[in-house]
Short mmCIF file of N, CA and C in Angstrom, two decimals:
data_model
loop_
_atom_site.label_atom_id
_atom_site.label_comp_id
_atom_site.label_asym_id
_atom_site.label_seq_id
_atom_site.Cartn_x
_atom_site.Cartn_y
_atom_site.Cartn_z
N MET A 1 112.09 75.64 77.84
CA MET A 1 111.95 74.30 78.76
C MET A 1 111.30 74.97 79.86
N SER A 2 111.12 76.10 79.83
CA SER A 2 110.75 76.61 81.69
C SER A 2 109.16 76.46 81.65
N LEU A 3 108.53 76.35 80.55
CA LEU A 3 107.36 76.02 80.65
C LEU A 3 106.96 74.60 81.19
N GLU A 4 107.74 73.76 80.50
CA GLU A 4 107.85 72.55 80.79
C GLU A 4 108.06 72.29 82.25
N ASN A 5 109.50 72.97 83.06
CA ASN A 5 109.47 72.82 84.76
C ASN A 5 107.77 73.48 84.97
N ALA A 6 107.30 74.43 84.48
CA ALA A 6 105.69 74.56 85.47
C ALA A 6 105.13 73.87 85.34
N LYS A 7 104.98 73.33 84.36
CA LYS A 7 103.74 71.63 83.87
C LYS A 7 104.27 70.67 85.01
N ALA A 8 105.52 70.34 84.67
CA ALA A 8 106.17 69.35 85.35
C ALA A 8 105.78 69.88 87.26
N ASN A 9 105.86 70.70 87.71
CA ASN A 9 105.62 71.38 89.32
C ASN A 9 104.38 70.93 89.26
N LEU A 10 103.59 71.51 88.12
CA LEU A 10 101.99 71.57 88.49
C LEU A 10 101.50 70.17 88.43
N LYS A 11 102.05 69.31 87.42
CA LYS A 11 101.99 67.64 87.62
C LYS A 11 102.40 66.76 89.32
N GLU A 12 103.00 67.87 89.30
CA GLU A 12 103.49 67.03 90.80
C GLU A 12 102.70 67.61 91.80
N PHE A 13 102.52 68.50 92.15
CA PHE A 13 101.20 69.49 92.85
C PHE A 13 100.23 68.56 92.78
N GLY A 14 99.53 68.26 91.70
CA GLY A 14 98.56 67.14 91.17
C GLY A 14 98.68 65.99 92.18
N LYS A 15 99.51 65.49 91.94
CA LYS A 15 99.63 64.45 92.81
C LYS A 15 99.60 63.98 94.16
N GLU A 16 100.15 65.63 94.64
CA GLU A 16 99.95 65.46 95.82
C GLU A 16 98.32 65.16 96.81
N LEU A 17 98.13 66.36 95.64
CA LEU A 17 96.54 66.90 95.86
C LEU A 17 95.19 65.68 95.76
N ASN A 18 96.03 64.57 95.08
CA ASN A 18 95.37 63.52 94.52
C ASN A 18 94.20 64.33 93.18
N LEU A 19 94.84 65.40 92.59
CA LEU A 19 94.00 65.82 91.35
C LEU A 19 95.04 65.26 90.10
N GLU A 20 94.68 64.24 89.74
CA GLU A 20 95.32 63.70 88.11
C GLU A 20 94.40 64.67 87.30
N GLY A 21 95.48 65.39 86.40
CA GLY A 21 95.26 66.16 85.33
C GLY A 21 95.22 67.47 85.76
N LEU A 22 95.75 67.61 86.93
CA LEU A 22 96.11 68.87 86.83
C LEU A 22 96.40 69.91 85.90
N ALA A 23 96.46 71.16 85.31
CA ALA A 23 96.59 71.86 84.00
C ALA A 23 96.50 72.87 84.16
N PHE A 24 97.54 73.36 82.95
CA PHE A 24 97.02 75.13 82.98
C PHE A 24 96.58 75.24 81.67
N ASP A 25 95.37 76.26 81.57
CA ASP A 25 94.68 76.77 80.58
C ASP A 25 95.59 77.50 79.33
N GLU A 26 94.66 78.50 78.64
CA GLU A 26 95.33 78.61 77.15
C GLU A 26 95.82 80.03 78.08
N ASN A 27 96.08 80.53 79.12
CA ASN A 27 96.27 81.65 79.83
C ASN A 27 97.68 81.43 80.66
N HIS A 28 97.85 80.21 80.28
CA HIS A 28 98.93 79.32 81.46
C HIS A 28 98.53 79.78 82.84
N THR A 29 97.27 79.96 83.68
CA THR A 29 97.03 79.87 84.61
C THR A 29 95.69 78.51 84.75
N CYS A 30 95.94 78.32 86.26
CA CYS A 30 95.61 77.40 87.23
C CYS A 30 94.56 77.86 88.13
N ILE A 31 93.52 77.40 88.61
CA ILE A 31 92.82 78.15 89.31
C ILE A 31 92.45 77.02 90.61
N LEU A 32 92.61 76.84 92.05
CA LEU A 32 92.13 76.06 92.40
C LEU A 32 91.42 76.60 93.71
N GLY A 33 90.63 76.18 94.17
CA GLY A 33 89.84 76.14 95.47
C GLY A 33 89.87 75.70 97.05
N ILE A 34 89.93 76.15 97.56
CA ILE A 34 90.82 75.87 98.84
C ILE A 34 89.88 75.86 100.43
N ASP A 35 89.31 74.60 100.17
CA ASP A 35 88.34 74.68 101.40
C ASP A 35 87.16 75.42 101.52
N ASN A 36 86.35 76.02 99.69
CA ASN A 36 85.69 76.51 99.63
C ASN A 36 85.58 77.33 100.14
N ALA A 37 86.53 78.51 100.90
CA ALA A 37 86.76 79.55 101.23
C ALA A 37 88.00 80.69 100.28
N PHE A 38 88.12 80.25 99.64
CA PHE A 38 89.16 81.58 98.62
C PHE A 38 89.96 80.63 97.18
N SER A 39 90.91 81.03 96.40
CA SER A 39 90.84 80.24 95.38
C SER A 39 92.52 80.67 95.12
N LEU A 40 93.36 79.90 95.16
CA LEU A 40 94.99 79.80 94.72
C LEU A 40 94.98 79.96 93.45
N HIS A 41 95.49 80.89 92.95
CA HIS A 41 95.62 81.17 91.29
C HIS A 41 97.27 80.58 91.05
N LEU A 42 97.83 79.65 89.83
CA LEU A 42 98.94 79.86 90.05
C LEU A 42 99.01 80.25 88.32
N THR A 43 99.68 81.01 88.13
CA THR A 43 100.41 81.60 86.92
C THR A 43 101.51 81.54 86.15
N TYR A 44 101.60 80.84 85.19
CA TYR A 44 103.49 80.86 84.58
C TYR A 44 103.08 81.97 83.70
N GLU A 45 104.04 82.53 83.46
CA GLU A 45 104.01 83.82 82.95
C GLU A 45 105.83 83.62 82.27
N PRO A 46 105.80 83.36 80.40
CA PRO A 46 106.88 83.30 79.42
C PRO A 46 107.61 84.01 79.43
N ASN A 47 107.47 85.33 79.41
CA ASN A 47 108.21 85.93 79.56
C ASN A 47 109.85 86.23 80.35
N SER A 48 109.27 85.50 81.90
CA SER A 48 110.02 86.11 83.11
C SER A 48 110.64 84.57 83.22
N ASP A 49 109.87 83.64 82.83
CA ASP A 49 110.08 82.18 83.17
C ASP A 49 109.73 82.12 84.45
N ARG A 50 108.39 82.62 85.55
CA ARG A 50 108.51 82.76 86.88
C ARG A 50 106.91 82.48 86.98
N LEU A 51 106.54 81.02 87.94
CA LEU A 51 105.32 80.72 88.39
C LEU A 51 104.78 81.62 89.65
N TYR A 52 103.89 82.42 88.94
CA TYR A 52 103.49 83.19 89.87
C TYR A 52 102.03 82.58 90.72
N LEU A 53 101.88 82.64 92.42
CA LEU A 53 101.05 82.53 93.21
C LEU A 53 100.35 83.43 93.81
N TYR A 54 99.16 83.54 93.35
CA TYR A 54 98.30 84.26 94.38
C TYR A 54 97.10 83.72 94.59
N SER A 55 96.49 84.52 95.68
CA SER A 55 95.35 85.02 96.30
C SER A 55 94.59 85.76 96.97
N PRO A 56 93.56 85.77 97.00
CA PRO A 56 92.79 87.13 97.64
C PRO A 56 92.52 87.00 99.18
N VAL A 57 93.07 88.20 99.76
CA VAL A 57 93.59 88.14 101.24
C VAL A 57 91.61 88.66 101.68
N LEU A 58 91.19 89.58 100.55
CA LEU A 58 90.13 90.29 100.50
C LEU A 58 89.12 90.92 100.04
N ASP A 59 87.87 90.57 100.02
CA ASP A 59 86.85 91.26 98.74
C ASP A 59 86.48 92.40 98.86
N GLY A 60 86.77 93.41 98.44
CA GLY A 60 85.65 94.27 99.27
C GLY A 60 86.56 95.11 100.20
N LEU A 61 86.98 96.74 100.30
CA LEU A 61 87.58 97.08 100.88
C LEU A 61 86.73 97.64 101.97
N PRO A 62 87.24 98.34 103.12
CA PRO A 62 86.38 99.02 104.37
C PRO A 62 85.99 100.10 103.41
N LYS A 63 84.86 100.72 103.92
CA LYS A 63 84.25 102.50 103.81
C LYS A 63 84.91 103.52 103.91
N ASP A 64 84.67 103.01 105.65
CA ASP A 64 85.87 103.97 106.49
C ASP A 64 87.13 103.56 106.15
N ASP A 65 87.93 105.22 106.78
CA ASP A 65 89.40 105.55 106.08
C ASP A 65 90.17 104.69 107.57
N LYS A 66 89.52 104.58 108.71
CA LYS A 66 90.12 104.21 110.75
C LYS A 66 90.49 102.93 109.76
N THR A 67 89.56 102.12 109.65
CA THR A 67 89.02 100.88 109.21
C THR A 67 90.94 100.72 108.05
N LYS A 68 90.17 101.31 107.20
CA LYS A 68 90.96 101.15 106.15
C LYS A 68 92.78 101.04 106.06
N LEU A 69 92.60 102.02 107.10
CA LEU A 69 94.23 102.38 107.45
C LEU A 69 94.65 101.60 108.18
N ALA A 70 94.05 101.00 109.45
CA ALA A 70 94.55 99.82 109.98
C ALA A 70 94.48 98.32 108.90
N LEU A 71 93.91 98.09 108.09
CA LEU A 71 93.74 97.14 107.27
C LEU A 71 95.09 97.24 106.49
N TYR A 72 95.89 98.62 106.30
CA TYR A 72 97.02 98.41 105.04
C TYR A 72 97.77 98.72 106.09
N GLU A 73 98.28 99.09 106.84
CA GLU A 73 98.93 98.62 108.04
C GLU A 73 99.46 97.90 108.37
N SER A 74 98.05 96.88 108.47
CA SER A 74 98.84 95.20 108.72
C SER A 74 99.02 94.56 107.87
N LEU A 75 98.75 95.03 106.55
CA LEU A 75 99.28 94.39 105.37
C LEU A 75 100.87 94.66 105.36
N LEU A 76 100.55 95.94 105.44
CA LEU A 76 102.55 96.54 105.17
C LEU A 76 103.74 96.35 106.24
N GLU A 77 102.89 95.82 107.38
CA GLU A 77 103.93 95.36 108.05
C GLU A 77 104.24 94.04 108.54
N ASP A 78 102.98 92.84 107.85
CA ASP A 78 103.71 91.63 107.81
C ASP A 78 104.24 91.51 106.63
N SER A 79 103.70 92.50 105.24
CA SER A 79 104.37 91.96 103.84
C SER A 79 106.04 92.64 104.13
N MET A 80 106.79 93.42 105.37
CA MET A 80 107.78 93.93 105.63
C MET A 80 109.11 92.63 105.10
N LEU A 81 109.62 92.21 104.19
CA LEU A 81 110.75 91.53 103.41
C LEU A 81 110.31 90.08 103.27
N GLY A 82 108.75 89.71 103.32
CA GLY A 82 107.98 88.82 103.22
C GLY A 82 108.36 88.03 104.44
N GLY A 83 108.29 88.50 105.42
CA GLY A 83 108.52 88.24 106.78
C GLY A 83 106.71 87.47 107.52
N LYS A 84 105.96 87.64 106.79
CA LYS A 84 104.73 87.00 107.37
C LYS A 84 103.56 86.88 106.36
N MET A 85 104.07 86.67 104.42
CA MET A 85 103.75 86.60 103.71
C MET A 85 104.53 85.47 102.84
N ALA A 86 104.74 84.95 103.03
CA ALA A 86 105.84 82.98 102.48
C ALA A 86 106.86 83.60 101.50
N GLY A 87 107.48 85.28 102.22
CA GLY A 87 108.47 85.74 100.96
C GLY A 87 107.81 86.45 100.34
N GLY A 88 106.31 86.27 100.05
CA GLY A 88 106.35 87.21 98.78
C GLY A 88 105.85 88.15 99.54
N GLY A 89 104.56 89.20 99.38
CA GLY A 89 103.94 90.40 99.23
C GLY A 89 102.60 90.75 98.67
N VAL A 90 102.41 91.68 99.12
CA VAL A 90 100.72 92.40 98.98
C VAL A 90 100.10 92.96 98.24
N GLY A 91 99.17 93.06 97.38
CA GLY A 91 98.86 93.94 96.54
C GLY A 91 97.57 94.25 96.32
N VAL A 92 97.35 95.39 96.27
CA VAL A 92 95.68 96.21 96.61
C VAL A 92 94.92 97.10 95.08
N ALA A 93 94.38 96.71 94.96
CA ALA A 93 94.23 97.16 93.24
C ALA A 93 92.63 97.69 93.83
N VAL A 94 92.77 99.17 94.07
CA VAL A 94 91.79 100.01 94.92
C VAL A 94 89.81 100.48 94.40
N LYS A 95 90.03 100.01 92.68
CA LYS A 95 88.93 100.10 92.14
C LYS A 95 88.29 98.73 92.00
N GLU A 96 88.87 97.94 92.08
CA GLU A 96 88.57 96.21 91.78
C GLU A 96 87.94 95.81 93.57
N GLU A 97 88.35 96.95 94.37
CA GLU A 97 88.16 96.70 95.86
C GLU A 97 88.84 95.23 96.21
N LEU A 98 89.96 94.91 95.92
CA LEU A 98 90.66 93.43 95.90
C LEU A 98 92.02 93.54 96.54
N ILE A 99 92.36 93.08 97.07
CA ILE A 99 93.67 92.68 98.22
C ILE A 99 94.21 91.39 97.86
N LEU A 100 95.28 90.83 97.03
CA LEU A 100 95.94 89.92 96.78
C LEU A 100 97.34 89.79 97.05
N MET A 101 97.12 88.42 97.86
CA MET A 101 98.94 88.15 98.78
C MET A 101 99.90 87.29 97.19
N HIS A 102 100.63 87.51 96.99
CA HIS A 102 101.61 87.11 96.14
C HIS A 102 103.23 86.38 96.47
N CYS A 103 103.19 85.46 95.44
CA CYS A 103 104.72 85.07 95.94
C CYS A 103 104.88 84.18 94.44
N VAL A 104 106.47 84.19 93.91
CA VAL A 104 106.89 83.81 92.73
C VAL A 104 108.00 82.25 93.16
N LEU A 105 108.01 81.71 92.08
CA LEU A 105 108.95 80.58 91.30
C LEU A 105 109.43 80.53 90.84
N GLU A 106 110.95 80.47 90.65
CA GLU A 106 111.52 80.82 89.53
C GLU A 106 111.57 78.90 88.75
N MET A 107 110.96 79.40 87.43
CA MET A 107 111.23 77.70 86.67
C MET A 107 111.69 78.32 85.51
N GLY A 108 112.57 78.72 85.36
CA GLY A 108 114.39 78.93 84.29
C GLY A 108 114.37 77.59 84.12
N THR A 109 115.62 77.05 83.90
CA THR A 109 116.33 76.33 83.41
C THR A 109 116.85 75.07 85.23
N GLY A 110 116.68 74.35 85.38
CA GLY A 110 116.86 73.50 86.27
C GLY A 110 116.16 73.93 87.63
N ALA A 111 115.39 74.49 87.53
CA ALA A 111 113.98 74.17 88.34
C ALA A 111 113.80 72.88 88.96
N ASP A 112 113.56 72.69 90.47
CA ASP A 112 112.97 71.40 91.11
C ASP A 112 111.58 71.36 90.74
N PRO A 113 111.04 70.16 90.42
CA PRO A 113 109.77 69.92 89.89
C PRO A 113 108.99 69.93 90.87
N SER A 114 109.86 69.83 92.29
CA SER A 114 109.37 69.55 93.48
C SER A 114 108.73 70.97 94.44
N ALA A 115 108.94 72.17 93.68
CA ALA A 115 109.20 72.95 94.09
C ALA A 115 108.05 73.77 95.08
N LEU A 116 107.08 73.53 93.82
CA LEU A 116 105.55 74.24 94.23
C LEU A 116 104.98 73.13 95.19
N ARG A 117 105.43 71.73 95.21
CA ARG A 117 104.62 70.77 96.10
C ARG A 117 105.05 71.37 97.27
N ARG A 118 105.99 71.52 97.33
CA ARG A 118 106.23 71.83 98.71
C ARG A 118 106.49 73.06 99.38
N PHE A 119 105.93 74.42 98.96
CA PHE A 119 105.83 75.81 98.74
C PHE A 119 103.95 76.39 99.16
N ALA A 120 103.69 75.64 97.57
CA ALA A 120 102.09 75.70 98.12
C ALA A 120 101.78 75.83 99.72
N PRO A 121 101.96 74.63 100.84
CA PRO A 121 101.46 74.39 101.56
C PRO A 121 101.77 75.96 102.37
N VAL A 122 103.31 76.43 102.71
CA VAL A 122 103.31 77.33 103.39
C VAL A 122 102.77 78.82 102.77
N PHE A 123 102.22 78.86 101.55
CA PHE A 123 101.53 80.32 101.13
C PHE A 123 100.21 79.89 101.78
N VAL A 124 99.77 79.09 101.22
CA VAL A 124 98.10 78.95 101.90
C VAL A 124 98.25 79.03 103.12
N GLU A 125 98.82 78.52 103.81
CA GLU A 125 98.57 78.94 105.10
C GLU A 125 98.78 80.28 106.02
N GLN A 126 99.49 80.74 104.74
CA GLN A 126 99.77 82.45 105.25
C GLN A 126 98.83 83.42 104.67
N VAL A 127 98.46 83.18 103.66
CA VAL A 127 96.90 83.34 103.49
C VAL A 127 95.96 83.51 104.18
N GLU A 128 95.85 82.06 104.54
CA GLU A 128 94.90 81.60 105.50
C GLU A 128 95.23 82.77 106.80
N VAL A 129 96.12 83.08 107.65
CA VAL A 129 96.36 83.94 108.51
C VAL A 129 95.73 85.48 108.14
N GLN A 130 96.72 85.47 107.13
CA GLN A 130 96.31 87.09 106.70
C GLN A 130 94.56 87.36 106.31
N ARG A 131 94.18 86.04 105.87
CA ARG A 131 92.55 86.87 105.56
C ARG A 131 91.82 86.56 106.88
N LYS A 132 92.61 85.90 107.77
CA LYS A 132 91.62 85.75 109.05
C LYS A 132 91.69 87.35 109.86
N LYS A 133 93.55 87.98 109.74
CA LYS A 133 93.70 88.83 110.10
C LYS A 133 92.90 89.87 109.44
N ALA A 134 92.58 90.31 108.46
CA ALA A 134 91.86 91.29 107.78
C ALA A 134 90.16 91.04 107.76
N LYS A 135 89.94 89.90 108.03
CA LYS A 135 88.41 89.88 108.28
C LYS A 135 88.23 90.38 110.17
N ASP A 136 89.53 90.37 110.93
CA ASP A 136 89.00 90.68 112.18
C ASP A 136 89.23 92.29 112.02
N ILE A 137 90.21 92.61 111.60
CA ILE A 137 90.08 94.36 111.72
C ILE A 137 88.94 94.74 110.39
N VAL A 138 88.14 94.54 109.57
CA VAL A 138 87.47 94.90 109.35
C VAL A 138 86.11 94.67 109.91
N GLU A 139 86.34 93.57 110.45
CA GLU A 139 84.73 93.48 111.61
C GLU A 139 84.71 94.13 112.90
N GLY A 140 85.89 94.70 113.30
CA GLY A 140 85.97 95.47 114.08
C GLY A 140 87.11 94.87 114.95
N ARG A 141 87.43 93.79 115.46
CA ARG A 141 88.26 93.11 116.20
C ARG A 141 90.02 93.63 116.24
N ALA A 142 90.27 93.30 117.06
CA ALA A 142 91.89 93.62 117.31
C ALA A 142 92.23 91.79 116.63
N PRO A 143 93.20 91.64 115.58
CA PRO A 143 93.61 90.89 115.43
C PRO A 143 94.46 90.12 116.70
N ALA A 144 94.61 88.16 116.24
CA ALA A 144 95.43 88.01 117.51
C ALA A 144 97.08 88.22 117.54
N SER A 145 97.67 88.39 118.01
CA SER A 145 98.98 89.12 118.39
C SER A 145 99.49 87.69 117.92
N ASN A 146 99.03 86.04 118.14
CA ASN A 146 99.77 84.99 117.95
C ASN A 146 99.21 84.74 116.58
N ASP A 147 99.58 84.96 115.75
CA ASP A 147 99.12 84.86 113.83
C ASP A 147 99.71 83.50 113.62
N GLN A 148 100.62 82.86 113.99
CA GLN A 148 101.20 81.81 113.41
C GLN A 148 102.54 82.21 112.14
N GLY A 149 102.29 83.77 112.08
CA GLY A 149 103.19 83.98 111.02
C GLY A 149 104.34 84.78 111.57
N GLY A 150 104.62 84.98 112.44
CA GLY A 150 105.79 85.38 112.93
C GLY A 150 107.04 84.53 112.59
N ASP A 151 108.07 86.06 112.14
CA ASP A 151 109.15 86.22 112.13
C ASP A 151 110.13 85.76 113.24
N SER A 152 109.33 86.23 113.96
CA SER A 152 111.05 86.19 115.39
C SER A 152 110.85 84.76 116.07
N GLN A 153 112.10 84.47 116.60
CA GLN A 153 112.19 83.49 117.48
C GLN A 153 113.13 84.28 119.14
N PRO A 154 112.58 83.36 120.00
CA PRO A 154 113.25 83.47 120.90
C PRO A 154 114.67 83.22 120.88
N ASN A 155 114.85 83.71 121.95
CA ASN A 155 116.45 83.98 121.74
C ASN A 155 116.55 83.99 123.56
N PRO A 156 116.44 82.45 123.91
CA PRO A 156 117.06 82.30 125.35
C PRO A 156 118.46 82.99 126.31
N GLY A 157 119.21 83.21 125.04
CA GLY A 157 120.68 83.08 125.68
C GLY A 157 120.96 84.97 125.90
N GLY A 158 120.07 85.47 125.52
CA GLY A 158 119.63 87.19 125.43
C GLY A 158 119.50 88.42 124.18
N GLN A 159 119.61 88.98 123.94
CA GLN A 159 119.07 89.97 123.34
C GLN A 159 119.79 89.68 121.85
N PHE A 160 120.98 89.46 121.73
CA PHE A 160 121.61 89.30 120.42
C PHE A 160 122.37 87.71 120.19
N ILE A 161 122.54 87.23 118.99
CA ILE A 161 123.00 86.62 118.83
C ILE A 161 124.38 86.33 118.64
N LYS A 162 125.33 85.69 119.16
CA LYS A 162 126.24 85.59 118.88
C LYS A 162 127.33 84.77 118.03
N ILE A 163 127.86 85.71 116.33
CA ILE A 163 128.02 85.32 115.14
C ILE A 163 129.76 85.07 115.45
#
């Protein structure tokens, strides 16, 4: 039943993108190009009933340690509790020199067939934010402080919210 939920989600997502026939391959993966800039990978994992979304943030790690440290600090700070990673996180494959941002959607019984259609734009937007920040850091520029990934909101009434 969960694979059927994942397929239904992919079908709904395909309709939203005007891509009829969007389907998983034999490895339960579908890869989409995003604006000729990066790829969005969707992989259904049958053992966990989960649909994994993941995209590269950076191909090739910085060679100097200072830049690499600044990049890792930025990524770790933004991934704290998924705050600026659409609820997901980030991983580094050092040998492959690859950084991926990832999120998970549950596809078990009762999964919403529109979950992917609603969530993917949020995920892609945050990947774009993280890609720009990573590029800025690697190229020696300070990333913009207003990165659209903010997880705090103004509190005009004071420092604390009364509950």
